[in-house]
Short mmCIF file of C-alpha atoms in Angstrom, two decimals:
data_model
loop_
_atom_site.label_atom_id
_atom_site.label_comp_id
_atom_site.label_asym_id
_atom_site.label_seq_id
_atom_site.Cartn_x
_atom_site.Cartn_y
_atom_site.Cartn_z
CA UNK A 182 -66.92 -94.33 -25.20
CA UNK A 183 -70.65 -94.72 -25.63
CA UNK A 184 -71.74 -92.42 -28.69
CA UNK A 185 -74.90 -93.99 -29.63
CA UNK A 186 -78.28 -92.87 -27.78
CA UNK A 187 -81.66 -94.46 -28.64
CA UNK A 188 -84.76 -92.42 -30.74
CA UNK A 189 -87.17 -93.32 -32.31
CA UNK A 190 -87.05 -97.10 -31.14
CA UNK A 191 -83.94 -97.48 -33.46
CA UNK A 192 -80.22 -97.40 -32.46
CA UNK A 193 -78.34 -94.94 -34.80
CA UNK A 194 -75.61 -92.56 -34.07
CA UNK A 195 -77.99 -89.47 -33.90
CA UNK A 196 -75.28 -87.99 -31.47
CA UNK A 197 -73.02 -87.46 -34.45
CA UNK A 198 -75.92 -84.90 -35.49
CA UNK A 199 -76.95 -83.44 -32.04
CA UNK A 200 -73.06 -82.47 -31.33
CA UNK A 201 -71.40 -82.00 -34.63
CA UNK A 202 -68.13 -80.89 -32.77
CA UNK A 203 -68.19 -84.35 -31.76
CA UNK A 204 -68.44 -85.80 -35.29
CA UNK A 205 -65.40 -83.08 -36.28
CA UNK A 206 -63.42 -84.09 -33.95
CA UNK A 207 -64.20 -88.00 -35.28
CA UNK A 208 -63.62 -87.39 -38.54
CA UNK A 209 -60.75 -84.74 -39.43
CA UNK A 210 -57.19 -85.51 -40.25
CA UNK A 211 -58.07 -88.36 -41.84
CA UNK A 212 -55.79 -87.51 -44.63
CA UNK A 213 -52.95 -87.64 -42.57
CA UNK A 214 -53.22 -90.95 -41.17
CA UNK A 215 -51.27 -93.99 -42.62
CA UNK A 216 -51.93 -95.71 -45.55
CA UNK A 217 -51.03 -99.37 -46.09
CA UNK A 218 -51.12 -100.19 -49.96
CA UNK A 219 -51.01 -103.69 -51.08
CA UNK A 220 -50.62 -104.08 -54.36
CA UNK A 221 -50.03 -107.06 -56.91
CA UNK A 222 -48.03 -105.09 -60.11
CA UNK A 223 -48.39 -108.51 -61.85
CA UNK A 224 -44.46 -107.56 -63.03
CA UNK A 225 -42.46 -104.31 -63.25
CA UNK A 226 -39.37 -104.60 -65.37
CA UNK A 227 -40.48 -102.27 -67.42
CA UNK A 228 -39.31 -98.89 -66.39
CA UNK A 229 -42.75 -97.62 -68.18
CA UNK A 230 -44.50 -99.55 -66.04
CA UNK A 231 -42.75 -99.23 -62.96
CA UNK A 232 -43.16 -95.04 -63.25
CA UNK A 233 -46.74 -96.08 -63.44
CA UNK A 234 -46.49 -97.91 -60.13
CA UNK A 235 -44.83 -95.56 -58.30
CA UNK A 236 -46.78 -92.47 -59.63
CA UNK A 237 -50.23 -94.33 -58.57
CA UNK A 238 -48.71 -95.41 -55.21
CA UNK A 239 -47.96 -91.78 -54.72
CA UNK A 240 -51.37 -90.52 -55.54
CA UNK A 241 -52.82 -93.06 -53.66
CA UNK A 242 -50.72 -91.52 -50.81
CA UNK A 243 -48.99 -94.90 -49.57
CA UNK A 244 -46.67 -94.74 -46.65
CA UNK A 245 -46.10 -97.82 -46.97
CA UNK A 246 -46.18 -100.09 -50.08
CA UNK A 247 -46.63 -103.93 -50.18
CA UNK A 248 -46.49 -105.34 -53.97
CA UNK A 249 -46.35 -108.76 -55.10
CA UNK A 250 -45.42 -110.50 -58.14
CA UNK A 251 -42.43 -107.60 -58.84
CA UNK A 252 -40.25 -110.37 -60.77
CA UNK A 253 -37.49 -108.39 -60.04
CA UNK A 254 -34.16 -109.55 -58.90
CA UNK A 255 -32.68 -107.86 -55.25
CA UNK A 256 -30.43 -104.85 -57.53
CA UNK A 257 -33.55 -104.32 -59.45
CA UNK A 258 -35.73 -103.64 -56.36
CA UNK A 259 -33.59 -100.75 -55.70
CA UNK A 260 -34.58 -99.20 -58.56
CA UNK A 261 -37.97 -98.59 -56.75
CA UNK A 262 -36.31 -96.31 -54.29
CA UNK A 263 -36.54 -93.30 -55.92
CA UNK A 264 -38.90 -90.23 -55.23
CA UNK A 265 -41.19 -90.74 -52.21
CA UNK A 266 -39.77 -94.33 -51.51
CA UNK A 267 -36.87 -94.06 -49.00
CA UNK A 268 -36.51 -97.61 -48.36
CA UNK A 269 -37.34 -101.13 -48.98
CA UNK A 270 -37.63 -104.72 -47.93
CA UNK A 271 -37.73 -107.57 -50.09
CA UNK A 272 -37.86 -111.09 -51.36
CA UNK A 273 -36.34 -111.46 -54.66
CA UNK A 274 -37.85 -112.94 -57.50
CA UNK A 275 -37.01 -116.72 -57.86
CA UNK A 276 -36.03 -117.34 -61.88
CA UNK A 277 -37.80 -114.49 -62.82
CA UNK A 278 -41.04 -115.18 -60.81
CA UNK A 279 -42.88 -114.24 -58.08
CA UNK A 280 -40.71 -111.18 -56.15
CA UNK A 281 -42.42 -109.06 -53.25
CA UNK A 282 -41.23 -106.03 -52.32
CA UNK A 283 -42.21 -103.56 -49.72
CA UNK A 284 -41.58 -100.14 -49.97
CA UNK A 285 -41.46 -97.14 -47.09
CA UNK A 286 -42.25 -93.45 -47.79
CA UNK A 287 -39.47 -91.30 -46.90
CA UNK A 288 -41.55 -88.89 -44.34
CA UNK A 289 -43.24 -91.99 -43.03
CA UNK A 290 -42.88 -91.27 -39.27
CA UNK A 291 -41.99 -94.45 -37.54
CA UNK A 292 -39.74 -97.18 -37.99
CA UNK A 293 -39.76 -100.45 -39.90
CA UNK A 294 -37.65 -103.75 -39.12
CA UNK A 295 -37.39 -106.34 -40.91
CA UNK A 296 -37.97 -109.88 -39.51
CA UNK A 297 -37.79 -112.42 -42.08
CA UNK A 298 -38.41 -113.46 -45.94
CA UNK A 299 -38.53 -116.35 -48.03
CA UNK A 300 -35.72 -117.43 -50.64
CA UNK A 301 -38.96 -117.76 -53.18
CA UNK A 302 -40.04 -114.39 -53.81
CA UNK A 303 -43.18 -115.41 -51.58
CA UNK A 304 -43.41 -113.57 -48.29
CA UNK A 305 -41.77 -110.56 -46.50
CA UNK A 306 -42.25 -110.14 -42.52
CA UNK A 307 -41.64 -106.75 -41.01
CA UNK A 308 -41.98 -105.04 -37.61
CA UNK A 309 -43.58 -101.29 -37.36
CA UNK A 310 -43.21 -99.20 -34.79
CA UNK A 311 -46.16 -96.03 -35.48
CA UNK A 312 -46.06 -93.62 -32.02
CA UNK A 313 -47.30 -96.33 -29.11
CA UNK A 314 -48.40 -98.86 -32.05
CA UNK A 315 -46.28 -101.70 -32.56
CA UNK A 316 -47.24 -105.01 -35.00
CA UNK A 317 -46.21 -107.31 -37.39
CA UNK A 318 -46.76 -106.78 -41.06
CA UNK A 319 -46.73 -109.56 -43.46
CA UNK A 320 -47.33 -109.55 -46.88
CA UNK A 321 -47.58 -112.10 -48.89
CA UNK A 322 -48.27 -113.66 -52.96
CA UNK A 323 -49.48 -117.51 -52.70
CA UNK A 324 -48.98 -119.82 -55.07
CA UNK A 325 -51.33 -119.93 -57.98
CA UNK A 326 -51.84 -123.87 -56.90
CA UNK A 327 -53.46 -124.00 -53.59
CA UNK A 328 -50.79 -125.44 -51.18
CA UNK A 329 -51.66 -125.84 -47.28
CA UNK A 330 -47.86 -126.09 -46.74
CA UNK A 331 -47.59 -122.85 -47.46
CA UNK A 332 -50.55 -121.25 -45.48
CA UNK A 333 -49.02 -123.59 -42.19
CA UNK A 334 -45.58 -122.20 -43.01
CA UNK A 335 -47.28 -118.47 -42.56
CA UNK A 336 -49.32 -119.95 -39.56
CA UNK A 337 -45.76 -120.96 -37.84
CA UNK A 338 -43.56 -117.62 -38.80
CA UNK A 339 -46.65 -115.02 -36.91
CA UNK A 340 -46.32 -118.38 -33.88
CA UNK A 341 -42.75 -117.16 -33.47
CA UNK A 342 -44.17 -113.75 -32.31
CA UNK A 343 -47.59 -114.29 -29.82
CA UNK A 344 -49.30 -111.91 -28.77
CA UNK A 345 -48.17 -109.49 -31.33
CA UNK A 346 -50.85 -107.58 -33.28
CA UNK A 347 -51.01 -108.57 -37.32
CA UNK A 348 -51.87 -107.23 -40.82
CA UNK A 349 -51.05 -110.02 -43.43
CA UNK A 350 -51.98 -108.59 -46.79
CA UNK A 351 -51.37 -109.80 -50.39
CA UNK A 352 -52.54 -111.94 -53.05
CA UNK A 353 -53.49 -115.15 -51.54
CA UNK A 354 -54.93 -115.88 -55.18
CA UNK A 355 -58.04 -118.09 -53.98
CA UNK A 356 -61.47 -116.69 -53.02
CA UNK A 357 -63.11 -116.47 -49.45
CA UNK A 358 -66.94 -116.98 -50.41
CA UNK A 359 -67.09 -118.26 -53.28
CA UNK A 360 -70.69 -116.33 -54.02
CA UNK A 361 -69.49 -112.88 -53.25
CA UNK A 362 -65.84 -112.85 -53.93
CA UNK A 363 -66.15 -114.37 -57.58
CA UNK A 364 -67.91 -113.73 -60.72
CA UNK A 365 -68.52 -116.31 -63.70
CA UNK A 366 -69.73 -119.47 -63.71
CA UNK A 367 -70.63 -122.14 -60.21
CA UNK A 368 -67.86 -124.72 -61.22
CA UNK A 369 -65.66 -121.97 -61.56
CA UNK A 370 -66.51 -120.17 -58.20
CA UNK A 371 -66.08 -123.56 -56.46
CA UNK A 372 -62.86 -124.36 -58.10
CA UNK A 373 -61.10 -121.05 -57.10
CA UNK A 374 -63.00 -120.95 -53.40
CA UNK A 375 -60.51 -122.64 -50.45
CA UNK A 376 -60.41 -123.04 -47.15
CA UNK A 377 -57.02 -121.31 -46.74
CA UNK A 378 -58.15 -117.92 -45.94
CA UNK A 379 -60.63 -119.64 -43.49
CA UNK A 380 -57.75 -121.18 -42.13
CA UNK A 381 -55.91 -118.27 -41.43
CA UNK A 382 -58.89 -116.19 -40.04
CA UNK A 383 -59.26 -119.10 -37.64
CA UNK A 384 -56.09 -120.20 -36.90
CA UNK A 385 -54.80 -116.77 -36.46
CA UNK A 386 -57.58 -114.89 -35.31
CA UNK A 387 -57.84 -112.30 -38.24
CA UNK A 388 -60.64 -110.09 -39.16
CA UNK A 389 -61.16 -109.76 -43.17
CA UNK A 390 -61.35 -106.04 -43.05
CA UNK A 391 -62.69 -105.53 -46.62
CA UNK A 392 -65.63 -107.73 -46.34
CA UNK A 393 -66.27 -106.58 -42.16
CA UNK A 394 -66.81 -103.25 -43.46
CA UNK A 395 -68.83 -103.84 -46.57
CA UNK A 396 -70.86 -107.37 -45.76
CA UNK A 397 -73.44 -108.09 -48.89
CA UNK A 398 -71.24 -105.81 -51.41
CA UNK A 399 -69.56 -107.46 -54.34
CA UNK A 400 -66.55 -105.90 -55.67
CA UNK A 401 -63.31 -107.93 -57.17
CA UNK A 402 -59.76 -107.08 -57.06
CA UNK A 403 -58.67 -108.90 -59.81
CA UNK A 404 -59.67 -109.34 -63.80
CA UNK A 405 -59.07 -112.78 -65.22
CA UNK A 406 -58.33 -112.25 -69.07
CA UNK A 407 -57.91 -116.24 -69.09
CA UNK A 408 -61.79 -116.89 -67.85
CA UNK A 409 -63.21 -113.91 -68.72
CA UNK A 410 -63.91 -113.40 -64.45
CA UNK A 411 -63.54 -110.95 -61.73
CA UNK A 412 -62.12 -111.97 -58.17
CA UNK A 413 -61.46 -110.55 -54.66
CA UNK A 414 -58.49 -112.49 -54.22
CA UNK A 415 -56.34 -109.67 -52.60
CA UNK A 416 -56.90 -109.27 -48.70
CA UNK A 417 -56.14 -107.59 -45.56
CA UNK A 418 -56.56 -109.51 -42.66
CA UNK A 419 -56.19 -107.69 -39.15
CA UNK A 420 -55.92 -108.83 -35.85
CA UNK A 421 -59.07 -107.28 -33.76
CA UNK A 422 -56.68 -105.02 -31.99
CA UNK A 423 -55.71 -103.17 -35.29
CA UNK A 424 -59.07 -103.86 -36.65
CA UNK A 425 -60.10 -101.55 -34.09
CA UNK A 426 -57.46 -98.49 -35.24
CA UNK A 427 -58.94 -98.79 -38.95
CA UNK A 428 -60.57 -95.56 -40.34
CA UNK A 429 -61.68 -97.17 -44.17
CA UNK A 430 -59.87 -100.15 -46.37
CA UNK A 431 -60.68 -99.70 -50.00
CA UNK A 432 -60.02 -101.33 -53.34
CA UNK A 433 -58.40 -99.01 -56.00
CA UNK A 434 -59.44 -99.06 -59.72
CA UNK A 435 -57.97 -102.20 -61.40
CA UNK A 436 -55.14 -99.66 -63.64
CA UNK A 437 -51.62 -100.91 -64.79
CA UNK A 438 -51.81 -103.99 -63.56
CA UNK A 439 -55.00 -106.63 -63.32
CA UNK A 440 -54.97 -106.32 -59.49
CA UNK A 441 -56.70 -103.31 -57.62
CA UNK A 442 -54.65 -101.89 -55.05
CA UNK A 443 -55.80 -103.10 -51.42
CA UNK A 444 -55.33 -100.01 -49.42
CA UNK A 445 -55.80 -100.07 -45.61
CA UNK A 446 -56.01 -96.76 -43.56
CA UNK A 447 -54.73 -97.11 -39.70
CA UNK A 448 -55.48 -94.50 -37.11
CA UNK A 449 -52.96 -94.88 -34.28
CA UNK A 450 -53.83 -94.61 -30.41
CA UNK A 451 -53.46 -90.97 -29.68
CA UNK A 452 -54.08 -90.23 -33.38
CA UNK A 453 -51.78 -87.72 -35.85
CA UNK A 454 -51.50 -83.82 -36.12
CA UNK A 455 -53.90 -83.26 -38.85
CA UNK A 456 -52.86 -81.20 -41.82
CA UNK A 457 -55.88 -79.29 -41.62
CA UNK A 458 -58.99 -78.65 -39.26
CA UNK A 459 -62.06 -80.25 -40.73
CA UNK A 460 -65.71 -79.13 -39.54
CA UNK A 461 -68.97 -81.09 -39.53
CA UNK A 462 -70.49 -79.76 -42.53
CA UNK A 463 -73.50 -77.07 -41.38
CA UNK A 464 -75.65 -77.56 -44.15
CA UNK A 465 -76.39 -81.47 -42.75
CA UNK A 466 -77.57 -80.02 -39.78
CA UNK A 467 -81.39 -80.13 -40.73
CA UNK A 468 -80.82 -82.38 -43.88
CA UNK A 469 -84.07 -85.19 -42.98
CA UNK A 470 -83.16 -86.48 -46.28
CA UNK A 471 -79.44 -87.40 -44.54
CA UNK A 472 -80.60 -88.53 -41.71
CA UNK A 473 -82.57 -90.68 -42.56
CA UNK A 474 -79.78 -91.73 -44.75
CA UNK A 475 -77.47 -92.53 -41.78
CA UNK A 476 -80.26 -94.24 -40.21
CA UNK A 477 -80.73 -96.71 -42.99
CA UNK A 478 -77.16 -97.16 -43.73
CA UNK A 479 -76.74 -97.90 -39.57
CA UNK A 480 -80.11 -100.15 -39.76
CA UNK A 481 -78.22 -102.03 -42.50
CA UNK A 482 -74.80 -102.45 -40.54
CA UNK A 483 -76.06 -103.27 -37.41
CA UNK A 484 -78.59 -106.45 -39.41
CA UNK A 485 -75.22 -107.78 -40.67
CA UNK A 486 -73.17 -107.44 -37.76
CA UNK A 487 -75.10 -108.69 -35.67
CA UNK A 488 -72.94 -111.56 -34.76
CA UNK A 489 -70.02 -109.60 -33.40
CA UNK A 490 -72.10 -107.56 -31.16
CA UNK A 491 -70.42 -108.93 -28.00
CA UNK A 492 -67.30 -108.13 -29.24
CA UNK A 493 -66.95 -104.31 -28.88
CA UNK A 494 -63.58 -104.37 -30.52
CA UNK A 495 -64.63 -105.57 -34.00
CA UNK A 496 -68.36 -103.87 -33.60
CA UNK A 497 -67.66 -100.53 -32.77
CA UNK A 498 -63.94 -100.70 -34.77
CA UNK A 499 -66.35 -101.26 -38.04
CA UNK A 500 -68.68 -98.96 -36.92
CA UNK A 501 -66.93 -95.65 -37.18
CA UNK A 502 -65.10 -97.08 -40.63
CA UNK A 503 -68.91 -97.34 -41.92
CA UNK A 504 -70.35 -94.44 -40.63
CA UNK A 505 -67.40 -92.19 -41.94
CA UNK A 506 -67.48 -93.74 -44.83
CA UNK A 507 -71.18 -93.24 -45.52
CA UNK A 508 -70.52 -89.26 -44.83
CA UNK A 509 -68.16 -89.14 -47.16
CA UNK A 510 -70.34 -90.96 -49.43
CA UNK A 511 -73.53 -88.46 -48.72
CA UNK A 512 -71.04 -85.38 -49.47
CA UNK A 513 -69.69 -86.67 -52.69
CA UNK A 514 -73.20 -87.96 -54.43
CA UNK A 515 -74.40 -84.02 -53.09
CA UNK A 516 -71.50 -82.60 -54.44
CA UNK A 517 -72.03 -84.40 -57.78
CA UNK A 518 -75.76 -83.90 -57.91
CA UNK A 519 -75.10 -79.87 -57.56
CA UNK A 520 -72.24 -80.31 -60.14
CA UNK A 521 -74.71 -81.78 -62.73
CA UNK A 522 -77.53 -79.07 -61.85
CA UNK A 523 -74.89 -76.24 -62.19
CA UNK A 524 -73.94 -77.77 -65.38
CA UNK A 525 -77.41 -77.91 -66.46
CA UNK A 526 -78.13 -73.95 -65.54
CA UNK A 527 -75.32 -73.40 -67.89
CA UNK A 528 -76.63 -74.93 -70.75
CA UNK A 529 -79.99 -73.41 -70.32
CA UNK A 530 -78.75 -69.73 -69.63
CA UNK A 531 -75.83 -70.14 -73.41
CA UNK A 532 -78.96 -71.57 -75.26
CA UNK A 533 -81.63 -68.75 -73.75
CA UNK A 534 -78.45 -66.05 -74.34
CA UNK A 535 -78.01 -67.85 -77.58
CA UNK A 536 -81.66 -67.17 -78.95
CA UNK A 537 -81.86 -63.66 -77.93
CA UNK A 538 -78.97 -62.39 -79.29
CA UNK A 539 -79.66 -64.04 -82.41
CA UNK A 540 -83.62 -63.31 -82.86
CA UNK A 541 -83.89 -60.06 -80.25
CA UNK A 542 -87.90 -60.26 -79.31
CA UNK A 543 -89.60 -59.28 -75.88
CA UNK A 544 -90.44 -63.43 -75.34
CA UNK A 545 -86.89 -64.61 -76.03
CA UNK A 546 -85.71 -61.80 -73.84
CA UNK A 547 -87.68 -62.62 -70.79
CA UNK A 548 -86.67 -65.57 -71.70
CA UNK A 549 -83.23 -64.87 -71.27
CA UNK A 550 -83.83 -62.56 -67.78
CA UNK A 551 -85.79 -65.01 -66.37
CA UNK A 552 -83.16 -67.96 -66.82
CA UNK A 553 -80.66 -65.50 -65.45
CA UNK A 554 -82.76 -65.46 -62.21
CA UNK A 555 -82.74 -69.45 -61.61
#
């Protein structure tokens, strides 16, 4: 489907604006699609903390759950099945370190096998079955000491399965590019940069989501108390074929733990009843000041995608992610711009009500009318 026309010399996607039922249609139900969470809890023994988990896994509105670094034992992973989470698959902690655990909503419609794990609290490998949508998910927590073996030993578990879509997500606890993903010092960025992640984009032909969708932006998923750094050292790689099905992957706020929550939002073929009907908002119809906007923000994504341009499936995949996203953006910043001008009405309408009913005088009365008016 071709939904970008040319105007003004510029390729944008003005056809979003000249048939807004078109741009409904693209962008409603969103709420109601999956959400895959991955999450390092960096330890959840306590039962403090692990209400805190849950809870923000439930706001975040996680169908299903990936966390790392649980350091629980396989009886104490059960204790995360309460509330929304009607099952679970896991790799024990090993003496009381590592763990990962992944954990299924209970109205989560589709079903989820499990494949393999590790004895070492390292890796969990899963099957999901969404409507016509079938892949592997693997999610993973790497040692904190880079070790190939280990990124070969993930290489030859997705071999087992070819030609199976993948989303392998976790802490892989090294850095991508070094200049982007890490904060602090150059010896430092050098020393926690590897070629793993490069290996598995390569080896396994994976897509890093995060940084597809947002290609010059720093932000870290992990706080370093040790060095005093921030890190993007929590990933979700995608195979182009579920690349393609992705409506947004965001970081969380770094809360509870020191890791932000990885969350990745899938839109199956044939898409999901949405809980509610959402509309192309009419007062962007005329809006220059959005369009041009959307122009810039498509100017910007098309300089640094340039690239992948012959492949349609990772182009156009990112494409809608980024222009729903920047929508969404738009709204918000309006909303929040109206919010603070309301707010500031207020204050000028109590302090004009203020003076005349203290010092009643024909100026502080006009005063007061005329503020009423605004």
């Amino acid at each position: 489907m071709c939904w970008l026309v040319t105007r003004g010399g510029g390729w944008a996607p003005w056809v979003l604006l000249e048939f807004p039922q078109v741009f409904s249609h693209y962008i409603q139900g969103m709420t109601s699609l999956p959400r895959v969470v991955s999450w390092n809890v960096g330890g959840i023994s306590s039962p403090i903390k692990r209400t805190k988990i849950l809870q923000a896994l439930q706001q975040q509105g996680a169908m299903i759950a990936c966390l790392q670094e649980t350091k629980l034992s396989r009886s104490e992973h059960l204790k995360l099945c309460t509330k929304w989470a009607g099952a679970s698959h896991q790799s024990p902690a090993s003496h009381g370190k590592g763990g990962v655990v992944v954990l299924i909503h209970k109205s989560f419609q589709g079903q989820v096998k499990l494949l393999h794990h590790d004895d070492f609290g390292r890796y969990v490998l899963l099957e999901v079955i969404m409507q016509s949508l079938t892949f592997l998910l693997l999610t993973v927590y790497a040692p904190n000491q880079y070790s190939h073996g280990f990124f070969t030993n993930l290489v030859s578990l997705c071999g087992g399965y070819p030609g199976w879509p993948l989303l392998l997500t976790g802490d892989f606890n090294l850095v991508h590019d070094p200049d982007l993903d890490c904060s602090g010092s150059a010896s430092y960025r050098r020393m926690s940069a590897n070629r793993g992640i490069s290996y598995l984009l390569s080896v396994l032909d994976l897509v890093d989501s995060w940084r597809a969708l947002h290609p010059s932006e720093r932000d870290f998923t992990h706080t370093s108390r040790a060095h005093g750094t921030h890190s993007r050292i929590d990933y979700a790689l995608l195979s182009p074929m579920l690349f393609s099905l992705v409506a947004e992957v965001t970081h969380s706020s770094i809360v509870v733990s020191d890791h932000a929550m990885v969350s990745v939002v899938l839109e199956p073929p044939g898409g999901l009843l949405p809980r509610s009907s959402w509309r192309f908002p009419v007062y962007l119809y005329d809006d220059a000041h959005f369009r041009s906007y959307l122009l810039t923000q498509w100017k910007e994504y098309a300089l640094f995608n340039k690239d992948h341009v012959n492949n349609p499936g990772i182009y156009w995949g990112a494409a809608k992610a980024v222009v729903r996203g920047a929508l969404i953006a738009y709204m918000v910043a309006r909303k929040k711009r109206l919010s603070v001008g309301i707010l500031t009405l207020e204050k000028q309408l109590h302090s004009a009500r203020h003076k005349f009913f203290q010092k009643p005088s024909q100026s502080t009365r006009d005063l007061y009318f005329a503020t009423r008016q605004l």
